[in-house]
């Protein structure tokens, strides 16, 4: 079937971004062209936002081309120690890690803005996405800045200087996971920042760890399809570890029980954060399964064990092996993956 609108959405998940990066690497290898030439809209949250920006931002360090999916996968496999740099204090007084602004500027540079990324990609003469977006949540900002969900994106950046952030700022903002990294301060007045509106933002996973519905909404706004049968929506997860929470006999929980608990496999968890994080992934998936016609929606996400579920784990090779097995012959995602390849050819 031919699709007039093709959408890629990539979940958050820290180091588990290895999983979608590997899947995208295999798609590029099979199709023989970069991911940005395959989709009309590319959306990401947190680690998925990093992948999104790297796939669509021409870099002077890469012959003015975006990074390939294989190059992005290599970053995850080799640069983990530069991303997760421990703070000296405890988790209750400061974020677990220092901010990643220096690393992001080393990857994307400190000056290229969202609108410039779009213009420079267009100058390569190949098909490019009509919209690229990453999610975040604004906690505070300059006068006139709305508090709540916000999208760093190409369309708004091209239309308004107030939304034209540097690529590294957008990537920082979508990746500033609470308790892992400091809240991100981006825009006017920030060192190496853009002249866009000043914002304090947290990780997009707070509002949309699965950004697929945001991506589909932009397809509506841009008039990219007539009916949903015209749409191919490919949604990539970062691995699903979703098990029950151990319950007390009464279920009469206060703050302590909601913040300190165990799952049904006996592992420590923060029940409230666990439930909210899972809901942000599972709810959009359920809604899209109900909304999209047969064959128009593909969700690729392997089930993972607890040992691979940490956002800052060191199990990079295990995560790659999980992704490889998942889409390989006999894997749980093999048939869906093959259908995606067929639809993209």
Short mmCIF file of C-alpha atoms in Angstrom, two decimals:
data_model
loop_
_atom_site.label_atom_id
_atom_site.label_comp_id
_atom_site.label_asym_id
_atom_site.label_seq_id
_atom_site.Cartn_x
_atom_site.Cartn_y
_atom_site.Cartn_z
CA UNK A 1 0.00 0.00 0.00
CA UNK A 2 1.17 3.53 -0.78
CA UNK A 3 1.16 6.08 2.06
CA UNK A 4 1.11 9.82 1.40
CA UNK A 5 2.16 10.70 4.97
CA UNK A 6 4.86 8.80 6.82
CA UNK A 7 5.55 9.52 10.49
CA UNK A 8 8.33 8.36 12.79
CA UNK A 9 7.99 8.76 16.58
CA UNK A 10 10.74 7.75 19.03
CA UNK A 11 10.17 7.27 22.78
CA UNK A 12 12.29 8.41 25.68
CA UNK A 13 14.32 6.00 27.76
CA UNK A 14 17.88 7.16 28.47
CA UNK A 15 20.60 4.73 27.46
CA UNK A 16 17.87 2.45 26.15
CA UNK A 17 17.87 4.69 23.08
CA UNK A 18 20.21 1.98 21.82
CA UNK A 19 17.11 -0.04 20.90
CA UNK A 20 15.49 2.44 18.47
CA UNK A 21 18.92 3.52 17.20
CA UNK A 22 19.69 -0.09 16.27
CA UNK A 23 16.31 -0.55 14.56
CA UNK A 24 16.83 2.66 12.57
CA UNK A 25 20.33 1.55 11.62
CA UNK A 26 18.88 -1.62 10.12
CA UNK A 27 16.18 0.34 8.28
CA UNK A 28 18.80 2.62 6.73
CA UNK A 29 20.92 -0.36 5.71
CA UNK A 30 17.94 -2.10 4.10
CA UNK A 31 16.63 0.96 2.25
CA UNK A 32 20.02 2.38 1.30
CA UNK A 33 19.13 5.94 2.28
CA UNK A 34 19.09 8.07 5.43
CA UNK A 35 16.10 8.05 7.75
CA UNK A 36 15.31 11.72 7.17
CA UNK A 37 14.50 10.92 3.51
CA UNK A 38 11.93 8.32 4.56
CA UNK A 39 9.51 10.32 6.73
CA UNK A 40 7.39 13.46 6.50
CA UNK A 41 7.39 14.02 10.26
CA UNK A 42 9.97 12.87 12.81
CA UNK A 43 9.22 13.31 16.51
CA UNK A 44 11.13 12.36 19.64
CA UNK A 45 11.11 12.60 23.39
CA UNK A 46 14.20 12.66 25.62
CA UNK A 47 16.65 10.11 24.24
CA UNK A 48 14.30 9.83 21.26
CA UNK A 49 14.59 13.58 20.88
CA UNK A 50 18.37 13.29 20.76
CA UNK A 51 18.05 10.68 18.01
CA UNK A 52 15.54 12.87 16.17
CA UNK A 53 17.82 15.90 16.19
CA UNK A 54 20.90 13.91 15.21
CA UNK A 55 19.05 12.36 12.25
CA UNK A 56 17.94 15.75 10.90
CA UNK A 57 20.69 18.28 11.72
CA UNK A 58 23.51 18.79 9.19
CA UNK A 59 26.83 18.88 11.04
CA UNK A 60 30.06 20.52 9.93
CA UNK A 61 31.91 17.63 11.57
CA UNK A 62 30.05 15.19 9.29
CA UNK A 63 30.55 16.84 5.88
CA UNK A 64 27.43 18.94 6.47
CA UNK A 65 25.23 15.86 6.65
CA UNK A 66 23.14 14.60 9.57
CA UNK A 67 24.44 11.62 11.48
CA UNK A 68 23.46 8.20 10.24
CA UNK A 69 21.59 5.90 12.60
CA UNK A 70 24.71 3.73 12.86
CA UNK A 71 26.76 6.77 13.95
CA UNK A 72 24.11 7.61 16.56
CA UNK A 73 24.19 4.04 17.83
CA UNK A 74 27.95 4.34 18.16
CA UNK A 75 27.51 7.46 20.33
CA UNK A 76 25.37 5.47 22.74
CA UNK A 77 27.90 2.66 22.85
CA UNK A 78 30.97 4.86 23.33
CA UNK A 79 29.94 8.13 25.00
CA UNK A 80 27.93 6.93 27.99
CA UNK A 81 30.57 8.12 30.47
CA UNK A 82 30.38 11.65 29.00
CA UNK A 83 26.58 11.72 29.27
CA UNK A 84 26.10 10.28 32.75
CA UNK A 85 28.66 12.21 34.83
CA UNK A 86 27.94 11.79 38.54
CA UNK A 87 27.30 14.71 40.86
CA UNK A 88 29.07 14.46 44.22
CA UNK A 89 25.96 14.99 46.34
CA UNK A 90 23.05 12.66 47.06
CA UNK A 91 19.95 12.23 44.92
CA UNK A 92 17.74 14.11 47.43
CA UNK A 93 19.72 17.37 47.28
CA UNK A 94 20.80 17.61 43.65
CA UNK A 95 20.33 15.83 40.37
CA UNK A 96 22.12 12.51 40.07
CA UNK A 97 24.26 13.71 37.15
CA UNK A 98 25.69 16.98 35.87
CA UNK A 99 24.03 18.59 32.86
CA UNK A 100 24.97 17.43 29.37
CA UNK A 101 25.26 20.84 27.67
CA UNK A 102 29.01 20.45 26.93
CA UNK A 103 28.50 17.02 25.36
CA UNK A 104 25.53 18.17 23.27
CA UNK A 105 27.46 21.19 22.00
CA UNK A 106 30.34 18.91 21.05
CA UNK A 107 27.92 16.84 18.97
CA UNK A 108 25.68 19.54 17.45
CA UNK A 109 27.83 22.65 17.74
CA UNK A 110 26.82 25.70 19.76
CA UNK A 111 25.25 27.92 17.09
CA UNK A 112 23.03 26.06 14.61
CA UNK A 113 19.36 26.77 15.24
CA UNK A 114 16.28 24.72 14.43
CA UNK A 115 15.40 26.88 11.43
CA UNK A 116 18.98 26.73 10.14
CA UNK A 117 18.96 22.93 10.46
CA UNK A 118 15.85 22.82 8.28
CA UNK A 119 17.32 25.20 5.69
CA UNK A 120 20.66 23.43 5.53
CA UNK A 121 19.04 20.01 5.20
CA UNK A 122 16.85 21.34 2.41
CA UNK A 123 19.93 22.63 0.59
CA UNK A 124 21.18 19.05 0.19
CA UNK A 125 18.53 18.61 -2.51
CA UNK A 126 16.89 15.47 -1.15
CA UNK A 127 13.41 14.96 0.31
CA UNK A 128 13.34 16.16 3.90
CA UNK A 129 10.73 16.04 6.66
CA UNK A 130 8.08 18.72 6.69
CA UNK A 131 8.24 18.85 10.48
CA UNK A 132 10.72 17.79 13.15
CA UNK A 133 9.75 18.11 16.80
CA UNK A 134 10.86 17.15 20.29
CA UNK A 135 8.87 17.46 23.51
CA UNK A 136 9.49 19.12 26.86
CA UNK A 137 7.63 20.65 29.81
CA UNK A 138 8.09 24.34 30.65
CA UNK A 139 8.34 25.01 34.40
CA UNK A 140 9.12 28.73 34.22
CA UNK A 141 10.03 31.30 31.63
CA UNK A 142 10.12 34.83 30.32
CA UNK A 143 7.04 37.01 30.17
CA UNK A 144 4.52 35.58 27.70
CA UNK A 145 5.88 32.02 27.90
CA UNK A 146 3.15 29.49 28.67
CA UNK A 147 3.79 27.02 31.47
CA UNK A 148 3.22 23.39 30.51
CA UNK A 149 3.95 21.14 27.52
CA UNK A 150 6.07 22.70 24.77
CA UNK A 151 7.41 21.46 21.45
CA UNK A 152 10.77 22.54 20.06
CA UNK A 153 10.04 22.25 16.34
CA UNK A 154 10.96 23.36 12.85
CA UNK A 155 7.67 24.98 11.83
CA UNK A 156 7.35 27.31 14.80
CA UNK A 157 11.09 28.08 14.74
CA UNK A 158 10.86 29.22 11.12
CA UNK A 159 7.84 31.41 11.93
CA UNK A 160 9.03 33.09 15.13
CA UNK A 161 12.42 34.08 16.58
CA UNK A 162 10.99 33.36 20.04
CA UNK A 163 10.81 29.66 19.12
CA UNK A 164 14.05 29.42 17.15
CA UNK A 165 16.25 27.62 19.70
CA UNK A 166 19.66 26.13 19.03
CA UNK A 167 19.52 22.45 18.25
CA UNK A 168 21.62 21.67 21.32
CA UNK A 169 19.16 23.63 23.48
CA UNK A 170 16.18 21.69 22.13
CA UNK A 171 17.99 18.42 22.71
CA UNK A 172 18.99 19.46 26.22
CA UNK A 173 15.45 20.52 27.04
CA UNK A 174 13.81 17.31 25.90
CA UNK A 175 16.45 15.21 27.72
CA UNK A 176 16.50 16.87 31.16
CA UNK A 177 15.00 13.94 33.05
CA UNK A 178 13.95 14.82 36.62
CA UNK A 179 16.37 13.64 39.33
CA UNK A 180 18.81 12.47 36.65
CA UNK A 181 19.76 15.87 35.17
CA UNK A 182 19.28 19.52 36.19
CA UNK A 183 16.29 21.43 34.84
CA UNK A 184 17.40 22.98 31.52
CA UNK A 185 17.62 26.75 31.10
CA UNK A 186 17.46 27.61 27.40
CA UNK A 187 17.02 30.72 25.28
CA UNK A 188 18.07 34.35 25.72
CA UNK A 189 20.64 34.99 28.41
CA UNK A 190 22.05 31.45 28.52
CA UNK A 191 25.72 30.90 27.66
CA UNK A 192 25.96 29.81 24.00
CA UNK A 193 22.18 30.02 23.88
CA UNK A 194 19.90 31.33 21.15
CA UNK A 195 17.92 34.55 21.16
CA UNK A 196 14.68 32.61 21.62
CA UNK A 197 12.45 33.11 24.65
CA UNK A 198 14.05 32.09 27.92
CA UNK A 199 12.60 28.89 29.42
CA UNK A 200 13.27 26.51 32.26
CA UNK A 201 12.23 23.10 30.92
CA UNK A 202 12.20 19.48 32.01
CA UNK A 203 12.28 16.22 30.08
CA UNK A 204 9.44 15.66 27.62
CA UNK A 205 8.81 12.30 29.24
CA UNK A 206 6.83 14.14 31.90
CA UNK A 207 4.09 14.81 29.38
CA UNK A 208 4.67 12.55 26.35
CA UNK A 209 7.32 9.87 26.71
CA UNK A 210 5.68 8.40 23.62
CA UNK A 211 5.35 11.39 21.23
CA UNK A 212 3.35 9.60 18.51
CA UNK A 213 0.09 11.51 19.09
CA UNK A 214 1.93 14.84 18.93
CA UNK A 215 3.41 13.77 15.60
CA UNK A 216 0.02 12.73 14.22
CA UNK A 217 -1.48 16.03 15.41
CA UNK A 218 1.10 17.93 13.38
CA UNK A 219 0.24 15.86 10.31
CA UNK A 220 -3.35 17.10 10.76
CA UNK A 221 -2.24 20.71 11.19
CA UNK A 222 -0.06 20.59 8.07
CA UNK A 223 -2.75 18.88 5.99
CA UNK A 224 -0.53 15.94 5.08
CA UNK A 225 -3.30 13.39 4.63
CA UNK A 226 -6.95 13.06 3.63
CA UNK A 227 -7.86 9.96 5.63
CA UNK A 228 -5.95 7.96 8.25
CA UNK A 229 -5.51 5.22 5.66
CA UNK A 230 -3.06 7.57 3.94
CA UNK A 231 -0.81 7.55 7.05
CA UNK A 232 1.99 5.21 8.06
CA UNK A 233 2.92 5.83 11.69
CA UNK A 234 6.02 4.00 12.93
CA UNK A 235 6.44 4.23 16.71
CA UNK A 236 9.68 3.05 18.31
CA UNK A 237 9.91 2.23 22.01
CA UNK A 238 13.02 1.83 24.13
CA UNK A 239 12.16 -1.45 25.82
CA UNK A 240 9.22 -2.36 28.04
CA UNK A 241 9.68 -3.53 31.61
CA UNK A 242 6.16 -3.31 32.99
CA UNK A 243 5.24 -5.46 35.94
CA UNK A 244 2.81 -5.10 38.83
CA UNK A 245 3.42 -3.23 42.07
CA UNK A 246 3.36 -5.16 45.34
CA UNK A 247 0.33 -4.09 47.37
CA UNK A 248 -0.29 -3.83 51.10
CA UNK A 249 -3.39 -5.52 52.46
CA UNK A 250 -5.35 -2.28 52.64
CA UNK A 251 -3.95 -0.24 49.74
CA UNK A 252 -4.28 2.81 51.99
CA UNK A 253 -1.10 4.48 50.79
CA UNK A 254 0.44 7.79 51.80
CA UNK A 255 3.49 9.55 50.38
CA UNK A 256 6.00 6.98 51.60
CA UNK A 257 4.19 4.00 50.07
CA UNK A 258 3.76 5.80 46.75
CA UNK A 259 7.47 6.71 46.63
CA UNK A 260 9.12 3.60 48.10
CA UNK A 261 7.94 0.17 47.08
CA UNK A 262 8.67 -3.06 45.25
CA UNK A 263 7.38 -4.54 42.04
CA UNK A 264 5.97 -8.06 41.89
CA UNK A 265 9.40 -9.39 40.91
CA UNK A 266 10.82 -8.08 44.18
CA UNK A 267 12.79 -5.13 42.74
CA UNK A 268 12.75 -1.68 44.36
CA UNK A 269 10.59 0.89 42.59
CA UNK A 270 8.91 4.25 43.08
CA UNK A 271 5.30 3.28 42.41
CA UNK A 272 4.01 6.76 41.54
CA UNK A 273 6.83 7.53 39.11
CA UNK A 274 6.63 4.01 37.70
CA UNK A 275 2.91 4.26 37.00
CA UNK A 276 3.10 7.75 35.49
CA UNK A 277 6.03 6.78 33.27
CA UNK A 278 4.28 3.65 32.01
CA UNK A 279 1.03 5.52 31.39
CA UNK A 280 2.93 8.04 29.22
CA UNK A 281 4.06 5.17 27.00
CA UNK A 282 1.10 2.81 27.04
CA UNK A 283 -1.82 5.25 26.74
CA UNK A 284 -0.81 6.70 23.33
CA UNK A 285 -0.15 3.18 22.05
CA UNK A 286 -3.61 2.01 23.12
CA UNK A 287 -5.26 5.09 21.62
CA UNK A 288 -3.46 4.67 18.30
CA UNK A 289 -4.38 0.99 18.12
CA UNK A 290 -8.02 2.06 18.36
CA UNK A 291 -7.66 5.05 16.03
CA UNK A 292 -5.48 3.86 13.17
CA UNK A 293 -6.67 1.59 10.34
CA UNK A 294 -5.21 -1.88 9.91
CA UNK A 295 -1.68 -1.65 8.53
CA UNK A 296 -1.24 2.08 9.20
CA UNK A 297 0.28 1.81 12.67
CA UNK A 298 3.40 -0.12 13.66
CA UNK A 299 4.72 -0.18 17.22
CA UNK A 300 8.16 -1.72 17.70
CA UNK A 301 9.23 -2.27 21.32
CA UNK A 302 10.80 -5.38 22.86
CA UNK A 303 9.98 -6.59 26.34
CA UNK A 304 13.14 -6.28 28.45
CA UNK A 305 14.27 -7.74 31.78
CA UNK A 306 14.79 -5.61 34.89
CA UNK A 307 18.56 -5.69 34.39
CA UNK A 308 18.15 -3.74 31.13
CA UNK A 309 15.48 -1.32 32.34
CA UNK A 310 17.66 1.38 33.95
CA UNK A 311 17.81 4.69 32.09
CA UNK A 312 21.50 5.04 32.97
CA UNK A 313 22.61 1.41 32.87
CA UNK A 314 25.90 0.13 31.55
CA UNK A 315 24.33 -2.79 29.72
CA UNK A 316 24.80 -1.30 26.26
CA UNK A 317 25.78 -4.53 24.49
CA UNK A 318 22.86 -6.38 26.10
CA UNK A 319 20.43 -3.72 24.86
CA UNK A 320 21.80 -3.98 21.33
CA UNK A 321 21.49 -7.76 21.46
CA UNK A 322 17.90 -7.42 22.64
CA UNK A 323 17.06 -5.16 19.70
CA UNK A 324 18.83 -7.47 17.26
CA UNK A 325 16.94 -10.52 18.50
CA UNK A 326 13.63 -8.65 18.57
CA UNK A 327 13.58 -7.70 14.86
CA UNK A 328 15.58 -10.72 13.68
CA UNK A 329 14.02 -13.89 12.21
CA UNK A 330 11.88 -15.53 14.85
CA UNK A 331 11.87 -12.40 17.02
CA UNK A 332 8.67 -10.98 18.50
CA UNK A 333 8.94 -7.88 16.31
CA UNK A 334 10.14 -9.54 13.10
CA UNK A 335 6.82 -9.50 11.22
CA UNK A 336 6.03 -5.91 12.19
CA UNK A 337 9.55 -4.81 11.28
CA UNK A 338 9.32 -6.47 7.87
CA UNK A 339 5.98 -4.76 7.24
CA UNK A 340 7.60 -1.40 8.03
CA UNK A 341 10.40 -2.07 5.56
CA UNK A 342 7.88 -2.98 2.87
CA UNK A 343 5.83 0.15 3.51
CA UNK A 344 8.91 2.40 3.35
CA UNK A 345 10.29 0.97 0.10
#
